[in-house]
PDB file of C-alpha atoms in Angstrom:
ATOM      1  CA  HIS A  52      -2.830  15.772  -9.438  1.00 89.00           C
ATOM      2  CA  THR A  53      -5.984  16.117  -8.800  1.00 89.00           C
ATOM      3  CA  PHE A  54      -9.017  13.375  -9.287  1.00 89.00           C
ATOM      4  CA  LEU A  55     -12.694  13.180  -8.464  1.00 88.00           C
ATOM      5  CA  ALA A  56     -13.970  10.250  -7.739  1.00 88.00           C
ATOM      6  CA  ASP A  57     -16.317   8.314  -4.840  1.00 87.00           C
ATOM      7  CA  LYS A  58     -14.973   7.337  -1.926  1.00 86.00           C
ATOM      8  CA  ILE A  59     -16.614   4.276  -0.391  1.00 82.00           C
ATOM      9  CA  LEU A  60     -17.204   3.995   3.131  1.00 78.00           C
ATOM     10  CA  ARG A  61     -17.394   1.215   5.598  1.00 71.00           C
ATOM     11  CA  LEU A  62     -20.740   0.657   5.512  1.00 75.00           C
ATOM     12  CA  GLY A  63     -21.225   0.494   1.589  1.00 74.00           C
ATOM     13  CA  ASN A  64     -22.131   4.622   1.273  1.00 81.00           C
ATOM     14  CA  ARG A  65     -20.465   6.524  -1.073  1.00 84.00           C
ATOM     15  CA  VAL A  66     -19.090  10.199  -0.906  1.00 87.00           C
ATOM     16  CA  LYS A  67     -17.430  12.403  -3.311  1.00 89.00           C
ATOM     17  CA  ARG A  68     -14.416  13.615  -3.105  1.00 88.00           C
ATOM     18  CA  ARG A  69     -11.396  15.379  -4.447  1.00 90.00           C
ATOM     19  CA  ILE A  70      -8.267  13.403  -4.149  1.00 90.00           C
ATOM     20  CA  VAL A  71      -4.981  15.447  -4.322  1.00 91.00           C
ATOM     21  CA  VAL A  72      -1.590  13.578  -4.769  1.00 91.00           C
ATOM     22  CA  ASP A  73       1.158  15.983  -3.733  1.00 89.00           C
ATOM     23  CA  CYS A  74       4.445  14.293  -4.791  1.00 86.00           C
ATOM     24  CA  ASN A  75       6.335  17.410  -3.527  1.00 86.00           C
ATOM     25  CA  ASP A  76       4.723  17.313  -0.094  1.00 87.00           C
ATOM     26  CA  GLY A  77       4.920  13.445  -0.089  1.00 86.00           C
ATOM     27  CA  VAL A  78       0.885  13.510   0.527  1.00 90.00           C
ATOM     28  CA  MET A  79      -2.572  12.542  -0.496  1.00 91.00           C
ATOM     29  CA  ARG A  80      -5.301  14.700   0.547  1.00 91.00           C
ATOM     30  CA  ASN A  81      -8.785  13.660   0.637  1.00 90.00           C
ATOM     31  CA  PHE A  82     -11.425  16.382   0.374  1.00 91.00           C
ATOM     32  CA  ASP A  83     -14.945  16.793   0.888  1.00 88.00           C
ATOM     33  CA  GLN A  84     -15.947  20.259  -1.285  1.00 83.00           C
ATOM     34  CA  GLU A  85     -13.257  22.599   0.357  1.00 86.00           C
ATOM     35  CA  GLU A  86     -12.822  20.912   3.760  1.00 88.00           C
ATOM     36  CA  LEU A  87      -9.884  18.813   4.008  1.00 90.00           C
ATOM     37  CA  LYS A  88     -11.096  15.124   5.727  1.00 88.00           C
ATOM     38  CA  LYS A  89      -8.085  13.173   5.689  1.00 87.00           C
ATOM     39  CA  GLU A  90      -4.317  13.235   4.716  1.00 89.00           C
ATOM     40  CA  HIS A  91      -1.854  10.560   4.133  1.00 87.00           C
ATOM     41  CA  PRO A  92       1.512  10.381   3.716  1.00 87.00           C
ATOM     42  CA  LEU A  93       2.765   8.718   0.611  1.00 85.00           C
ATOM     43  CA  GLU A  94       5.024   6.264   2.301  1.00 81.00           C
ATOM     44  CA  THR A  95       2.114   4.726   4.022  1.00 83.00           C
ATOM     45  CA  ILE A  96       0.575   3.611   0.970  1.00 84.00           C
ATOM     46  CA  VAL A  97       1.388  -0.056   0.542  1.00 80.00           C
ATOM     47  CA  SER A  98      -0.089  -1.100  -3.032  1.00 80.00           C
ATOM     48  CA  VAL A  99      -2.842   0.505  -5.238  1.00 84.00           C
ATOM     49  CA  CYS A 100      -4.987  -1.970  -7.352  1.00 81.00           C
ATOM     50  CA  LYS A 101      -7.158  -1.354 -10.512  1.00 78.00           C
ATOM     51  CA  ASP A 102     -10.412  -3.214 -10.071  1.00 77.00           C
ATOM     52  CA  VAL A 103     -13.832  -3.434 -11.596  1.00 74.00           C
ATOM     53  CA  ASP A 104     -17.050  -3.299  -9.439  1.00 73.00           C
ATOM     54  CA  SER A 105     -18.983  -6.852 -10.299  1.00 72.00           C
ATOM     55  CA  GLU A 106     -22.361  -5.152 -10.075  1.00 73.00           C
ATOM     56  CA  THR A 107     -21.846  -1.711 -11.433  1.00 74.00           C
ATOM     57  CA  GLY A 108     -19.114  -2.280 -13.419  1.00 74.00           C
ATOM     58  CA  ALA A 109     -18.079   0.997 -11.957  1.00 76.00           C
ATOM     59  CA  ASN A 110     -13.850   1.202 -12.536  1.00 78.00           C
ATOM     60  CA  THR A 111     -12.556   1.304  -8.863  1.00 84.00           C
ATOM     61  CA  ILE A 112      -8.852   1.707  -7.128  1.00 87.00           C
ATOM     62  CA  LYS A 113      -8.301  -0.102  -3.772  1.00 84.00           C
ATOM     63  CA  VAL A 114      -5.891   1.694  -1.334  1.00 86.00           C
ATOM     64  CA  ASP A 115      -4.268  -0.530   0.808  1.00 83.00           C
ATOM     65  CA  PHE A 116      -2.465   1.621   3.982  1.00 82.00           C
ATOM     66  CA  LEU A 117       0.329   0.012   6.033  1.00 75.00           C
ATOM     67  CA  GLN A 118      -0.240  -0.884   9.492  1.00 64.00           C
ATOM     68  CA  ASP A 119      -3.980   0.487  11.506  1.00 60.00           C
ATOM     69  CA  GLN A 120      -4.852   2.409   8.523  1.00 65.00           C
ATOM     70  CA  ARG A 121      -7.930   0.314   6.691  1.00 71.00           C
ATOM     71  CA  PRO A 122      -7.570  -0.026   2.646  1.00 73.00           C
ATOM     72  CA  TYR A 123     -10.369   2.028   1.245  1.00 78.00           C
ATOM     73  CA  THR A 124     -11.947   1.614  -2.415  1.00 81.00           C
ATOM     74  CA  LEU A 125     -12.338   4.825  -4.800  1.00 83.00           C
ATOM     75  CA  VAL A 126     -14.689   4.772  -7.867  1.00 84.00           C
ATOM     76  CA  PHE A 127     -13.956   6.835 -10.517  1.00 83.00           C
ATOM     77  CA  SER A 128     -16.150   7.628 -13.572  1.00 78.00           C
ATOM     78  CA  LYS A 129     -13.510   7.552 -16.264  1.00 80.00           C
ATOM     79  CA  LYS A 130     -11.092   4.791 -16.692  1.00 81.00           C
ATOM     80  CA  GLU A 131      -8.779   6.769 -18.052  1.00 84.00           C
ATOM     81  CA  ASP A 132      -8.522   8.869 -14.550  1.00 85.00           C
ATOM     82  CA  SER A 133      -8.372   5.114 -12.563  1.00 84.00           C
ATOM     83  CA  ARG A 134      -5.435   4.030 -14.999  1.00 85.00           C
ATOM     84  CA  ALA A 135      -3.519   7.529 -14.359  1.00 87.00           C
ATOM     85  CA  PHE A 136      -4.297   7.087 -10.963  1.00 86.00           C
ATOM     86  CA  VAL A 137      -2.541   3.974 -10.586  1.00 86.00           C
ATOM     87  CA  ARG A 138      -0.070   4.770 -12.647  1.00 85.00           C
ATOM     88  CA  ILE A 139       1.181   7.785 -10.634  1.00 85.00           C
ATOM     89  CA  PHE A 140       1.176   5.186  -7.746  1.00 83.00           C
ATOM     90  CA  ARG A 141       3.391   2.712  -9.470  1.00 81.00           C
ATOM     91  CA  GLU A 142       6.120   5.544 -10.277  1.00 82.00           C
ATOM     92  CA  ILE A 143       5.918   6.452  -6.742  1.00 80.00           C
ATOM     93  CA  ILE A 144       6.732   2.851  -5.123  1.00 77.00           C
ATOM     94  CA  LEU A 145       9.027   2.170  -7.913  1.00 76.00           C
ATOM     95  CA  ARG A 146      11.301   4.885  -6.978  1.00 79.00           C
ATOM     96  CA  ARG A 147      11.191   4.272  -3.625  1.00 79.00           C
ATOM     97  CA  ARG A 148      14.312   3.352  -2.242  1.00 82.00           C
ATOM     98  CA  LYS A 149      13.223   1.954   1.121  1.00 82.00           C
ATOM     99  CA  HIS A 150      10.057  -0.446   1.048  1.00 82.00           C
ATOM    100  CA  VAL A 151       7.986  -1.519   4.247  1.00 82.00           C
ATOM    101  CA  PHE A 152       5.633  -4.792   3.940  1.00 84.00           C
ATOM    102  CA  GLU A 153       3.623  -6.319   6.605  1.00 82.00           C
ATOM    103  CA  ALA A 154       3.005  -9.904   6.784  1.00 86.00           C
ATOM    104  CA  ASP A 155       2.380 -12.972   8.786  1.00 88.00           C
ATOM    105  CA  LYS A 156       5.417 -15.135   9.093  1.00 88.00           C
ATOM    106  CA  LEU A 157       4.725 -18.372  10.267  1.00 84.00           C
ATOM    107  CA  ASN A 158       7.252 -19.477  12.750  1.00 83.00           C
ATOM    108  CA  GLN A 159       8.664 -23.462  13.372  1.00 82.00           C
ATOM    109  CA  TYR A 160       5.328 -24.998  14.309  1.00 88.00           C
ATOM    110  CA  GLY A 161       3.179 -23.081  11.678  1.00 84.00           C
ATOM    111  CA  VAL A 162       2.029 -20.402  14.040  1.00 88.00           C
ATOM    112  CA  PRO A 163       1.460 -16.766  12.441  1.00 87.00           C
ATOM    113  CA  GLN A 164       2.874 -13.801  13.583  1.00 87.00           C
ATOM    114  CA  THR A 165       2.382 -10.664  12.386  1.00 86.00           C
ATOM    115  CA  ARG A 166       5.991  -8.993  11.243  1.00 88.00           C
ATOM    116  CA  MET A 167       7.047  -5.844   9.287  1.00 87.00           C
ATOM    117  CA  PHE A 168       9.798  -6.353   6.591  1.00 89.00           C
ATOM    118  CA  VAL A 169      11.450  -3.320   5.480  1.00 88.00           C
ATOM    119  CA  ILE A 170      13.694  -3.894   2.231  1.00 90.00           C
ATOM    120  CA  ASP A 171      16.343  -1.298   2.248  1.00 88.00           C
ATOM    121  CA  LEU A 172      17.759  -1.006  -1.547  1.00 87.00           C
ATOM    122  CA  ASP A 173      20.259   1.801  -0.211  1.00 86.00           C
ATOM    123  CA  GLN A 174      21.743  -0.405   2.615  1.00 89.00           C
ATOM    124  CA  ALA A 175      20.826  -3.894   0.426  1.00 91.00           C
ATOM    125  CA  THR A 176      19.229  -5.661   3.369  1.00 93.00           C
ATOM    126  CA  MET A 177      16.076  -6.853   4.568  1.00 93.00           C
ATOM    127  CA  THR A 178      15.172  -6.210   8.140  1.00 92.00           C
ATOM    128  CA  THR A 179      12.302  -8.414   9.956  1.00 91.00           C
ATOM    129  CA  MET A 180      10.816  -6.401  12.775  1.00 88.00           C
ATOM    130  CA  GLU A 181       8.255  -7.602  15.341  1.00 86.00           C
ATOM    131  CA  SER A 182       6.722  -4.243  15.948  1.00 75.00           C
ATOM    132  CA  SER A 183       8.148  -0.544  14.374  1.00 70.00           C
ATOM    133  CA  HIS A 184      11.003  -0.466  17.071  1.00 77.00           C
ATOM    134  CA  VAL A 185      11.668  -3.928  17.785  1.00 85.00           C
ATOM    135  CA  VAL A 186      14.034  -5.590  14.863  1.00 88.00           C
ATOM    136  CA  LYS A 187      14.246  -9.500  14.774  1.00 89.00           C
ATOM    137  CA  LYS A 188      16.424  -9.615  11.987  1.00 90.00           C
ATOM    138  CA  VAL A 189      18.511  -8.199   9.702  1.00 93.00           C
ATOM    139  CA  ARG A 190      19.292 -10.017   6.177  1.00 93.00           C
ATOM    140  CA  LYS A 191      21.853  -8.871   3.639  1.00 93.00           C
ATOM    141  CA  LEU A 192      19.735  -8.905   0.111  1.00 92.00           C
ATOM    142  CA  LYS A 193      22.401 -10.637  -1.882  1.00 92.00           C
ATOM    143  CA  ASP A 194      21.927 -13.619   0.906  1.00 92.00           C
ATOM    144  CA  ILE A 195      18.483 -14.618  -0.718  1.00 91.00           C
ATOM    145  CA  ALA A 196      18.558 -17.284  -2.857  1.00 91.00           C
ATOM    146  CA  ASN A 197      15.131 -17.377  -4.188  1.00 90.00           C
ATOM    147  CA  VAL A 198      11.232 -15.883  -3.700  1.00 89.00           C
ATOM    148  CA  PHE A 199       8.741 -17.902  -4.632  1.00 88.00           C
ATOM    149  CA  LEU A 200       5.211 -16.718  -5.128  1.00 84.00           C
ATOM    150  CA  MET A 201       2.449 -19.531  -3.897  1.00 83.00           C
ATOM    151  CA  GLU A 202      -1.148 -19.881  -3.756  1.00 79.00           C
ATOM    152  CA  LYS A 203      -3.217 -17.644  -0.925  1.00 75.00           C
ATOM    153  CA  ASN A 204      -0.964 -14.535  -1.251  1.00 78.00           C
ATOM    154  CA  GLU A 205       1.879 -16.869   0.384  1.00 84.00           C
ATOM    155  CA  VAL A 206       5.695 -15.804  -0.431  1.00 88.00           C
ATOM    156  CA  GLN A 207       8.375 -18.181  -0.050  1.00 88.00           C
ATOM    157  CA  ILE A 208      11.847 -16.865   0.534  1.00 90.00           C
ATOM    158  CA  SER A 209      14.991 -18.752   0.900  1.00 89.00           C
ATOM    159  CA  PHE A 210      18.486 -18.038   1.890  1.00 88.00           C
ATOM    160  CA  LEU A 211      21.782 -18.996   1.337  1.00 86.00           C
TER     161      LEU A 211
END
């Protein structure tokens, strides 16, 4: 799938990009003219959200990456392109059998500690990791009693 969009850079200026989502190779590539600027493995993309720029009314898409890669915003001139872009990623994310999230876990004293949570549908487990190598806890998905969406992007998980 190929899309033309403006990528908003860190300082707010825009650059024209051709974005190629290659589901066969499992990568998203950004091109400036014919020059490859960046390549992202699809599994590093955590979420893709549709939005509208409050000042210009442009159709924007915010792409969030796992860990150290900064999220970035794409501006599409056509609304149908922004919808198609989001639809492709929703399908990719839904088909994944392993999902990785990064979040702050509050310890018993209420101090946030950054953790990675790996939900593996094939193994039916949720693994809490301190880093990409240090496993803190592995829980079976069947032991999760409830998951509540709270305010401020907080999720509360209770176990059996």
